[in-house]
Amino acid sequence: MADDINSLEILDAVEEGDMVHLTALIVAGVNVNACDDTGWTALMMSAQAGRADMVRVLIAGGADVNAADELGVTVLMAASSGGFGDIVQTLIAEKADIHARDHRGTTALMWASTEGRSEVVRTLLDAGADVNARGESGYTALMDASGKGHADVVRMLVEAFADVDAYDKNHLTALMLATMMGHADVVRVLIDAGADVDMRGDGGYTALMEASSSGRADIVDLLREAGASG
């Protein structure tokens, strides 16, 4: 096995996108799990860059599919955030932990939902990802997608039985977050899914109050049509 200093060459090969050099290093016995000072491995870098070819070669060479950096970010999270569905499928097939969490309690499903990666969200849900897992602040994947305005992902999560009335540490629900950010299409999806339109966050504010104060007449109409009274 090559020593750790020389093993860092494998990170350079990935960064440079040099498949020939990468393959040669693996054949030479370089440590495929060598990492930089933040804990990133060649496999993590390849997954983040969307290099499915490098991912396959590294895994075949013994790369750890559950490697995580100093913040707990895993290979699967890197691929999920980037929306690289083929890599996500490969990692899941190689037993990557779909329930792993980073230092904020964020899962791969939350990463994908935040970025609106609908294909990856579907893959993770089909693989058994916990749709109602909560991060450190109490956020769920549904809250992440709702606040970012990813209506297609919100619809997928709702269909997978996400709790539409779950709330974070500030008692904010997905509906409130969508309203605050002005995402009328998401508000409609959540209302159709049965979200409680009269739930109150810290300070007693409801989604209707938020929509009214921010001048979002379209959302006010949606909420009133759904029976909002507060």
PDB file of C-alpha atoms in Angstrom:
ATOM      1  CA  MET A   1       0.000   0.000   0.000  1.00  0.00           C
ATOM      2  CA  ALA A   2       1.367   3.420  -0.962  1.00  0.00           C
ATOM      3  CA  ASP A   3       2.008   5.817   1.905  1.00  0.00           C
ATOM      4  CA  ASP A   4      -0.542   8.464   2.885  1.00  0.00           C
ATOM      5  CA  ILE A   5       1.430  11.376   1.412  1.00  0.00           C
ATOM      6  CA  ASN A   6       1.501   9.781  -2.033  1.00  0.00           C
ATOM      7  CA  SER A   7      -2.101   8.718  -1.540  1.00  0.00           C
ATOM      8  CA  LEU A   8      -3.153  12.359  -1.662  1.00  0.00           C
ATOM      9  CA  GLU A   9      -2.357  12.213  -5.373  1.00  0.00           C
ATOM     10  CA  ILE A  10      -5.671  10.443  -5.782  1.00  0.00           C
ATOM     11  CA  LEU A  11      -7.467  13.614  -4.678  1.00  0.00           C
ATOM     12  CA  ASP A  12      -5.542  15.620  -7.270  1.00  0.00           C
ATOM     13  CA  ALA A  13      -6.456  13.136  -9.986  1.00  0.00           C
ATOM     14  CA  VAL A  14     -10.161  13.506  -9.190  1.00  0.00           C
ATOM     15  CA  GLU A  15      -9.949  17.285  -8.954  1.00  0.00           C
ATOM     16  CA  GLU A  16      -8.282  17.400 -12.350  1.00  0.00           C
ATOM     17  CA  GLY A  17     -10.790  14.955 -13.821  1.00  0.00           C
ATOM     18  CA  ASP A  18      -7.959  12.679 -14.878  1.00  0.00           C
ATOM     19  CA  MET A  19      -9.478   9.208 -15.186  1.00  0.00           C
ATOM     20  CA  VAL A  20      -6.297   7.654 -16.565  1.00  0.00           C
ATOM     21  CA  HIS A  21      -4.199   8.871 -13.639  1.00  0.00           C
ATOM     22  CA  LEU A  22      -6.878   7.871 -11.149  1.00  0.00           C
ATOM     23  CA  THR A  23      -7.039   4.337 -12.518  1.00  0.00           C
ATOM     24  CA  ALA A  24      -3.243   4.048 -12.490  1.00  0.00           C
ATOM     25  CA  LEU A  25      -3.088   5.129  -8.844  1.00  0.00           C
ATOM     26  CA  ILE A  26      -5.700   2.582  -7.820  1.00  0.00           C
ATOM     27  CA  VAL A  27      -3.852  -0.192  -9.657  1.00  0.00           C
ATOM     28  CA  ALA A  28      -0.634   0.911  -7.915  1.00  0.00           C
ATOM     29  CA  GLY A  29      -2.274   0.370  -4.559  1.00  0.00           C
ATOM     30  CA  VAL A  30      -2.773   3.966  -3.446  1.00  0.00           C
ATOM     31  CA  ASN A  31      -5.090   4.383  -0.466  1.00  0.00           C
ATOM     32  CA  VAL A  32      -8.457   5.120  -2.089  1.00  0.00           C
ATOM     33  CA  ASN A  33      -9.811   6.386   1.227  1.00  0.00           C
ATOM     34  CA  ALA A  34      -7.160   9.058   1.751  1.00  0.00           C
ATOM     35  CA  CYS A  35      -8.735  12.390   2.668  1.00  0.00           C
ATOM     36  CA  ASP A  36      -7.862  16.076   2.805  1.00  0.00           C
ATOM     37  CA  ASP A  37      -7.759  18.094   6.020  1.00  0.00           C
ATOM     38  CA  THR A  38     -11.551  18.482   6.035  1.00  0.00           C
ATOM     39  CA  GLY A  39     -12.200  14.775   5.625  1.00  0.00           C
ATOM     40  CA  TRP A  40     -13.101  14.759   1.938  1.00  0.00           C
ATOM     41  CA  THR A  41     -12.162  11.612   0.053  1.00  0.00           C
ATOM     42  CA  ALA A  42     -11.744  10.991  -3.666  1.00  0.00           C
ATOM     43  CA  LEU A  43     -15.142   9.288  -3.728  1.00  0.00           C
ATOM     44  CA  MET A  44     -16.833  12.278  -2.105  1.00  0.00           C
ATOM     45  CA  MET A  45     -15.196  14.639  -4.599  1.00  0.00           C
ATOM     46  CA  SER A  46     -16.222  12.447  -7.524  1.00  0.00           C
ATOM     47  CA  ALA A  47     -19.803  12.231  -6.296  1.00  0.00           C
ATOM     48  CA  GLN A  48     -20.064  15.991  -5.845  1.00  0.00           C
ATOM     49  CA  ALA A  49     -18.659  16.566  -9.341  1.00  0.00           C
ATOM     50  CA  GLY A  50     -21.086  14.113 -10.907  1.00  0.00           C
ATOM     51  CA  ARG A  51     -18.342  11.818 -12.189  1.00  0.00           C
ATOM     52  CA  ALA A  52     -20.168   8.506 -12.250  1.00  0.00           C
ATOM     53  CA  ASP A  53     -17.249   6.832 -14.031  1.00  0.00           C
ATOM     54  CA  MET A  54     -14.839   7.796 -11.266  1.00  0.00           C
ATOM     55  CA  VAL A  55     -17.336   6.772  -8.615  1.00  0.00           C
ATOM     56  CA  ARG A  56     -17.583   3.279 -10.093  1.00  0.00           C
ATOM     57  CA  VAL A  57     -13.806   2.868 -10.374  1.00  0.00           C
ATOM     58  CA  LEU A  58     -13.229   4.070  -6.820  1.00  0.00           C
ATOM     59  CA  ILE A  59     -15.882   1.787  -5.367  1.00  0.00           C
ATOM     60  CA  ALA A  60     -14.428  -1.157  -7.266  1.00  0.00           C
ATOM     61  CA  GLY A  61     -11.067  -0.201  -5.761  1.00  0.00           C
ATOM     62  CA  GLY A  62     -12.448  -0.350  -2.222  1.00  0.00           C
ATOM     63  CA  ALA A  63     -13.585   3.224  -1.535  1.00  0.00           C
ATOM     64  CA  ASP A  64     -15.795   3.624   1.537  1.00  0.00           C
ATOM     65  CA  VAL A  65     -19.311   4.552   0.361  1.00  0.00           C
ATOM     66  CA  ASN A  66     -20.165   5.777   3.866  1.00  0.00           C
ATOM     67  CA  ALA A  67     -17.182   8.075   4.311  1.00  0.00           C
ATOM     68  CA  ALA A  68     -18.068  11.421   5.906  1.00  0.00           C
ATOM     69  CA  ASP A  69     -16.186  14.676   6.328  1.00  0.00           C
ATOM     70  CA  GLU A  70     -15.604  16.557   9.591  1.00  0.00           C
ATOM     71  CA  LEU A  71     -19.137  17.996   9.386  1.00  0.00           C
ATOM     72  CA  GLY A  72     -20.724  14.619   8.834  1.00  0.00           C
ATOM     73  CA  VAL A  73     -21.453  15.185   5.141  1.00  0.00           C
ATOM     74  CA  THR A  74     -21.450  11.826   3.379  1.00  0.00           C
ATOM     75  CA  VAL A  75     -20.834  10.698  -0.183  1.00  0.00           C
ATOM     76  CA  LEU A  76     -24.570  10.135  -0.636  1.00  0.00           C
ATOM     77  CA  MET A  77     -25.368  13.647   0.591  1.00  0.00           C
ATOM     78  CA  ALA A  78     -22.885  15.142  -1.856  1.00  0.00           C
ATOM     79  CA  ALA A  79     -24.428  13.259  -4.773  1.00  0.00           C
ATOM     80  CA  SER A  80     -27.985  13.976  -3.616  1.00  0.00           C
ATOM     81  CA  SER A  81     -27.403  17.700  -3.268  1.00  0.00           C
ATOM     82  CA  GLY A  82     -25.935  17.820  -6.755  1.00  0.00           C
ATOM     83  CA  GLY A  83     -28.856  15.915  -8.238  1.00  0.00           C
ATOM     84  CA  PHE A  84     -26.763  13.091  -9.675  1.00  0.00           C
ATOM     85  CA  GLY A  85     -29.357  10.343  -9.789  1.00  0.00           C
ATOM     86  CA  ASP A  86     -27.152   7.699 -11.388  1.00  0.00           C
ATOM     87  CA  ILE A  87     -24.543   8.124  -8.668  1.00  0.00           C
ATOM     88  CA  VAL A  88     -27.179   8.047  -5.944  1.00  0.00           C
ATOM     89  CA  GLN A  89     -28.499   4.775  -7.338  1.00  0.00           C
ATOM     90  CA  THR A  90     -24.988   3.316  -7.453  1.00  0.00           C
ATOM     91  CA  LEU A  91     -24.282   4.326  -3.855  1.00  0.00           C
ATOM     92  CA  ILE A  92     -27.558   2.888  -2.595  1.00  0.00           C
ATOM     93  CA  ALA A  93     -26.837  -0.363  -4.425  1.00  0.00           C
ATOM     94  CA  GLU A  94     -23.483  -0.422  -2.638  1.00  0.00           C
ATOM     95  CA  LYS A  95     -25.225  -0.058   0.760  1.00  0.00           C
ATOM     96  CA  ALA A  96     -24.681   3.638   1.401  1.00  0.00           C
ATOM     97  CA  ASP A  97     -26.563   4.644   4.556  1.00  0.00           C
ATOM     98  CA  ILE A  98     -29.640   6.595   3.438  1.00  0.00           C
ATOM     99  CA  HIS A  99     -30.403   7.514   7.062  1.00  0.00           C
ATOM    100  CA  ALA A 100     -27.017   9.081   7.883  1.00  0.00           C
ATOM    101  CA  ARG A 101     -27.064  12.652   9.242  1.00  0.00           C
ATOM    102  CA  ASP A 102     -24.585  15.489   9.127  1.00  0.00           C
ATOM    103  CA  HIS A 103     -23.713  17.727  12.089  1.00  0.00           C
ATOM    104  CA  ARG A 104     -27.032  19.582  11.720  1.00  0.00           C
ATOM    105  CA  GLY A 105     -29.068  16.396  11.583  1.00  0.00           C
ATOM    106  CA  THR A 106     -29.643  16.779   7.849  1.00  0.00           C
ATOM    107  CA  THR A 107     -30.212  13.633   5.770  1.00  0.00           C
ATOM    108  CA  ALA A 108     -29.587  12.994   2.083  1.00  0.00           C
ATOM    109  CA  LEU A 109     -33.333  13.369   1.485  1.00  0.00           C
ATOM    110  CA  MET A 110     -33.281  16.815   3.080  1.00  0.00           C
ATOM    111  CA  TRP A 111     -30.281  17.840   0.980  1.00  0.00           C
ATOM    112  CA  ALA A 112     -32.045  16.716  -2.208  1.00  0.00           C
ATOM    113  CA  SER A 113     -35.340  18.341  -1.198  1.00  0.00           C
ATOM    114  CA  THR A 114     -33.689  21.675  -0.431  1.00  0.00           C
ATOM    115  CA  GLU A 115     -32.100  21.742  -3.880  1.00  0.00           C
ATOM    116  CA  GLY A 116     -35.233  20.562  -5.680  1.00  0.00           C
ATOM    117  CA  ARG A 117     -33.653  17.360  -6.978  1.00  0.00           C
ATOM    118  CA  SER A 118     -36.885  15.533  -7.781  1.00  0.00           C
ATOM    119  CA  GLU A 119     -35.280  12.477  -9.413  1.00  0.00           C
ATOM    120  CA  VAL A 120     -33.039  11.934  -6.409  1.00  0.00           C
ATOM    121  CA  VAL A 121     -35.903  12.519  -3.985  1.00  0.00           C
ATOM    122  CA  ARG A 122     -37.891   9.785  -5.735  1.00  0.00           C
ATOM    123  CA  THR A 123     -34.911   7.402  -5.627  1.00  0.00           C
ATOM    124  CA  LEU A 124     -34.314   8.006  -1.924  1.00  0.00           C
ATOM    125  CA  LEU A 125     -37.975   7.600  -1.053  1.00  0.00           C
ATOM    126  CA  ASP A 126     -38.160   4.351  -3.028  1.00  0.00           C
ATOM    127  CA  ALA A 127     -35.088   3.154  -1.098  1.00  0.00           C
ATOM    128  CA  GLY A 128     -36.836   3.760   2.230  1.00  0.00           C
ATOM    129  CA  ALA A 129     -35.588   7.175   3.319  1.00  0.00           C
ATOM    130  CA  ASP A 130     -37.475   8.547   6.329  1.00  0.00           C
ATOM    131  CA  VAL A 131     -39.741  11.241   4.895  1.00  0.00           C
ATOM    132  CA  ASN A 132     -40.414  12.688   8.350  1.00  0.00           C
ATOM    133  CA  ALA A 133     -36.861  12.764   9.700  1.00  0.00           C
ATOM    134  CA  ARG A 134     -36.076  16.040  11.491  1.00  0.00           C
ATOM    135  CA  GLY A 135     -32.924  18.099  11.474  1.00  0.00           C
ATOM    136  CA  GLU A 136     -31.430  19.909  14.428  1.00  0.00           C
ATOM    137  CA  SER A 137     -33.814  22.867  14.069  1.00  0.00           C
ATOM    138  CA  GLY A 138     -36.826  20.614  13.678  1.00  0.00           C
ATOM    139  CA  TYR A 139     -36.949  21.023   9.911  1.00  0.00           C
ATOM    140  CA  THR A 140     -38.172  18.178   7.712  1.00  0.00           C
ATOM    141  CA  ALA A 141     -37.613  17.534   4.015  1.00  0.00           C
ATOM    142  CA  LEU A 142     -41.101  18.912   3.369  1.00  0.00           C
ATOM    143  CA  MET A 143     -40.278  22.168   5.140  1.00  0.00           C
ATOM    144  CA  ASP A 144     -37.028  22.460   3.186  1.00  0.00           C
ATOM    145  CA  ALA A 145     -38.744  21.953  -0.171  1.00  0.00           C
ATOM    146  CA  SER A 146     -41.681  24.208   0.734  1.00  0.00           C
ATOM    147  CA  GLY A 147     -39.514  27.116   1.811  1.00  0.00           C
ATOM    148  CA  LYS A 148     -37.505  26.853  -1.403  1.00  0.00           C
ATOM    149  CA  GLY A 149     -40.579  26.666  -3.634  1.00  0.00           C
ATOM    150  CA  HIS A 150     -40.026  23.206  -5.114  1.00  0.00           C
ATOM    151  CA  ALA A 151     -43.656  22.289  -5.738  1.00  0.00           C
ATOM    152  CA  ASP A 152     -42.855  19.044  -7.570  1.00  0.00           C
ATOM    153  CA  VAL A 153     -40.764  17.804  -4.651  1.00  0.00           C
ATOM    154  CA  VAL A 154     -43.402  18.926  -2.145  1.00  0.00           C
ATOM    155  CA  ARG A 155     -45.963  16.882  -4.062  1.00  0.00           C
ATOM    156  CA  MET A 156     -43.708  13.803  -3.985  1.00  0.00           C
ATOM    157  CA  LEU A 157     -43.124  14.120  -0.254  1.00  0.00           C
ATOM    158  CA  VAL A 158     -46.815  14.574   0.462  1.00  0.00           C
ATOM    159  CA  GLU A 159     -47.609  11.486  -1.593  1.00  0.00           C
ATOM    160  CA  ALA A 160     -45.018   9.636   0.518  1.00  0.00           C
ATOM    161  CA  PHE A 161     -47.009  10.615   3.642  1.00  0.00           C
ATOM    162  CA  ALA A 162     -44.913  13.508   4.860  1.00  0.00           C
ATOM    163  CA  ASP A 163     -46.482  15.164   7.898  1.00  0.00           C
ATOM    164  CA  VAL A 164     -47.904  18.377   6.431  1.00  0.00           C
ATOM    165  CA  ASP A 165     -48.455  19.900   9.868  1.00  0.00           C
ATOM    166  CA  ALA A 166     -45.029  19.176  11.359  1.00  0.00           C
ATOM    167  CA  TYR A 167     -43.387  22.295  12.777  1.00  0.00           C
ATOM    168  CA  ASP A 168     -39.875  23.406  13.649  1.00  0.00           C
ATOM    169  CA  LYS A 169     -38.476  24.944  16.835  1.00  0.00           C
ATOM    170  CA  ASN A 170     -40.190  28.223  15.965  1.00  0.00           C
ATOM    171  CA  HIS A 171     -43.507  26.442  15.390  1.00  0.00           C
ATOM    172  CA  LEU A 172     -43.297  27.168  11.669  1.00  0.00           C
ATOM    173  CA  THR A 173     -44.960  24.646   9.365  1.00  0.00           C
ATOM    174  CA  ALA A 174     -44.340  23.924   5.694  1.00  0.00           C
ATOM    175  CA  LEU A 175     -47.412  26.019   4.866  1.00  0.00           C
ATOM    176  CA  MET A 176     -46.128  28.977   6.854  1.00  0.00           C
ATOM    177  CA  LEU A 177     -42.688  28.744   5.243  1.00  0.00           C
ATOM    178  CA  ALA A 178     -44.168  28.574   1.737  1.00  0.00           C
ATOM    179  CA  THR A 179     -46.357  31.573   2.559  1.00  0.00           C
ATOM    180  CA  MET A 180     -43.464  33.581   4.002  1.00  0.00           C
ATOM    181  CA  MET A 181     -41.438  33.000   0.836  1.00  0.00           C
ATOM    182  CA  GLY A 182     -44.378  33.726  -1.478  1.00  0.00           C
ATOM    183  CA  HIS A 183     -44.638  30.302  -3.123  1.00  0.00           C
ATOM    184  CA  ALA A 184     -48.322  30.198  -4.046  1.00  0.00           C
ATOM    185  CA  ASP A 185     -47.989  26.948  -6.017  1.00  0.00           C
ATOM    186  CA  VAL A 186     -46.571  25.198  -2.955  1.00  0.00           C
ATOM    187  CA  VAL A 187     -49.288  26.682  -0.749  1.00  0.00           C
ATOM    188  CA  ARG A 188     -51.888  25.183  -3.070  1.00  0.00           C
ATOM    189  CA  VAL A 189     -50.257  21.726  -2.941  1.00  0.00           C
ATOM    190  CA  LEU A 190     -50.128  21.810   0.868  1.00  0.00           C
ATOM    191  CA  ILE A 191     -53.725  22.964   1.180  1.00  0.00           C
ATOM    192  CA  ASP A 192     -54.852  20.186  -1.151  1.00  0.00           C
ATOM    193  CA  ALA A 193     -52.916  17.766   1.081  1.00  0.00           C
ATOM    194  CA  GLY A 194     -54.919  18.878   4.103  1.00  0.00           C
ATOM    195  CA  ALA A 195     -52.498  21.259   5.825  1.00  0.00           C
ATOM    196  CA  ASP A 196     -53.994  23.068   8.832  1.00  0.00           C
ATOM    197  CA  VAL A 197     -54.447  26.628   7.572  1.00  0.00           C
ATOM    198  CA  ASP A 198     -55.007  28.041  11.051  1.00  0.00           C
ATOM    199  CA  MET A 199     -51.911  26.754  12.861  1.00  0.00           C
ATOM    200  CA  ARG A 200     -49.987  29.466  14.689  1.00  0.00           C
ATOM    201  CA  GLY A 201     -46.250  29.988  14.907  1.00  0.00           C
ATOM    202  CA  ASP A 202     -44.315  31.752  17.648  1.00  0.00           C
ATOM    203  CA  GLY A 203     -45.918  35.123  18.246  1.00  0.00           C
ATOM    204  CA  GLY A 204     -49.335  33.783  17.280  1.00  0.00           C
ATOM    205  CA  TYR A 205     -48.934  34.417  13.557  1.00  0.00           C
ATOM    206  CA  THR A 206     -50.844  32.274  11.058  1.00  0.00           C
ATOM    207  CA  ALA A 207     -50.167  31.771   7.368  1.00  0.00           C
ATOM    208  CA  LEU A 208     -53.068  34.088   6.569  1.00  0.00           C
ATOM    209  CA  MET A 209     -51.646  36.859   8.736  1.00  0.00           C
ATOM    210  CA  GLU A 210     -48.274  36.469   7.043  1.00  0.00           C
ATOM    211  CA  ALA A 211     -49.766  36.556   3.551  1.00  0.00           C
ATOM    212  CA  SER A 212     -51.862  39.613   4.425  1.00  0.00           C
ATOM    213  CA  SER A 213     -48.969  41.545   5.950  1.00  0.00           C
ATOM    214  CA  SER A 214     -46.729  40.826   2.964  1.00  0.00           C
ATOM    215  CA  GLY A 215     -49.355  41.817   0.423  1.00  0.00           C
ATOM    216  CA  ARG A 216     -49.686  38.394  -1.196  1.00  0.00           C
ATOM    217  CA  ALA A 217     -53.314  38.628  -2.314  1.00  0.00           C
ATOM    218  CA  ASP A 218     -53.044  35.400  -4.319  1.00  0.00           C
ATOM    219  CA  ILE A 219     -52.032  33.419  -1.234  1.00  0.00           C
ATOM    220  CA  VAL A 220     -54.608  35.209   0.910  1.00  0.00           C
ATOM    221  CA  ASP A 221     -57.286  34.066  -1.545  1.00  0.00           C
ATOM    222  CA  LEU A 222     -56.027  30.477  -1.467  1.00  0.00           C
ATOM    223  CA  LEU A 223     -56.029  30.405   2.323  1.00  0.00           C
ATOM    224  CA  ARG A 224     -59.469  31.995   2.643  1.00  0.00           C
ATOM    225  CA  GLU A 225     -60.894  29.575   0.095  1.00  0.00           C
ATOM    226  CA  ALA A 226     -59.483  26.777   2.288  1.00  0.00           C
ATOM    227  CA  GLY A 227     -61.331  28.195   5.307  1.00  0.00           C
ATOM    228  CA  ALA A 228     -58.522  30.100   7.022  1.00  0.00           C
ATOM    229  CA  SER A 229     -59.932  32.404   9.668  1.00  0.00           C
ATOM    230  CA  GLY A 230     -56.942  33.631  11.659  1.00  0.00           C
TER     231      GLY A 230
END
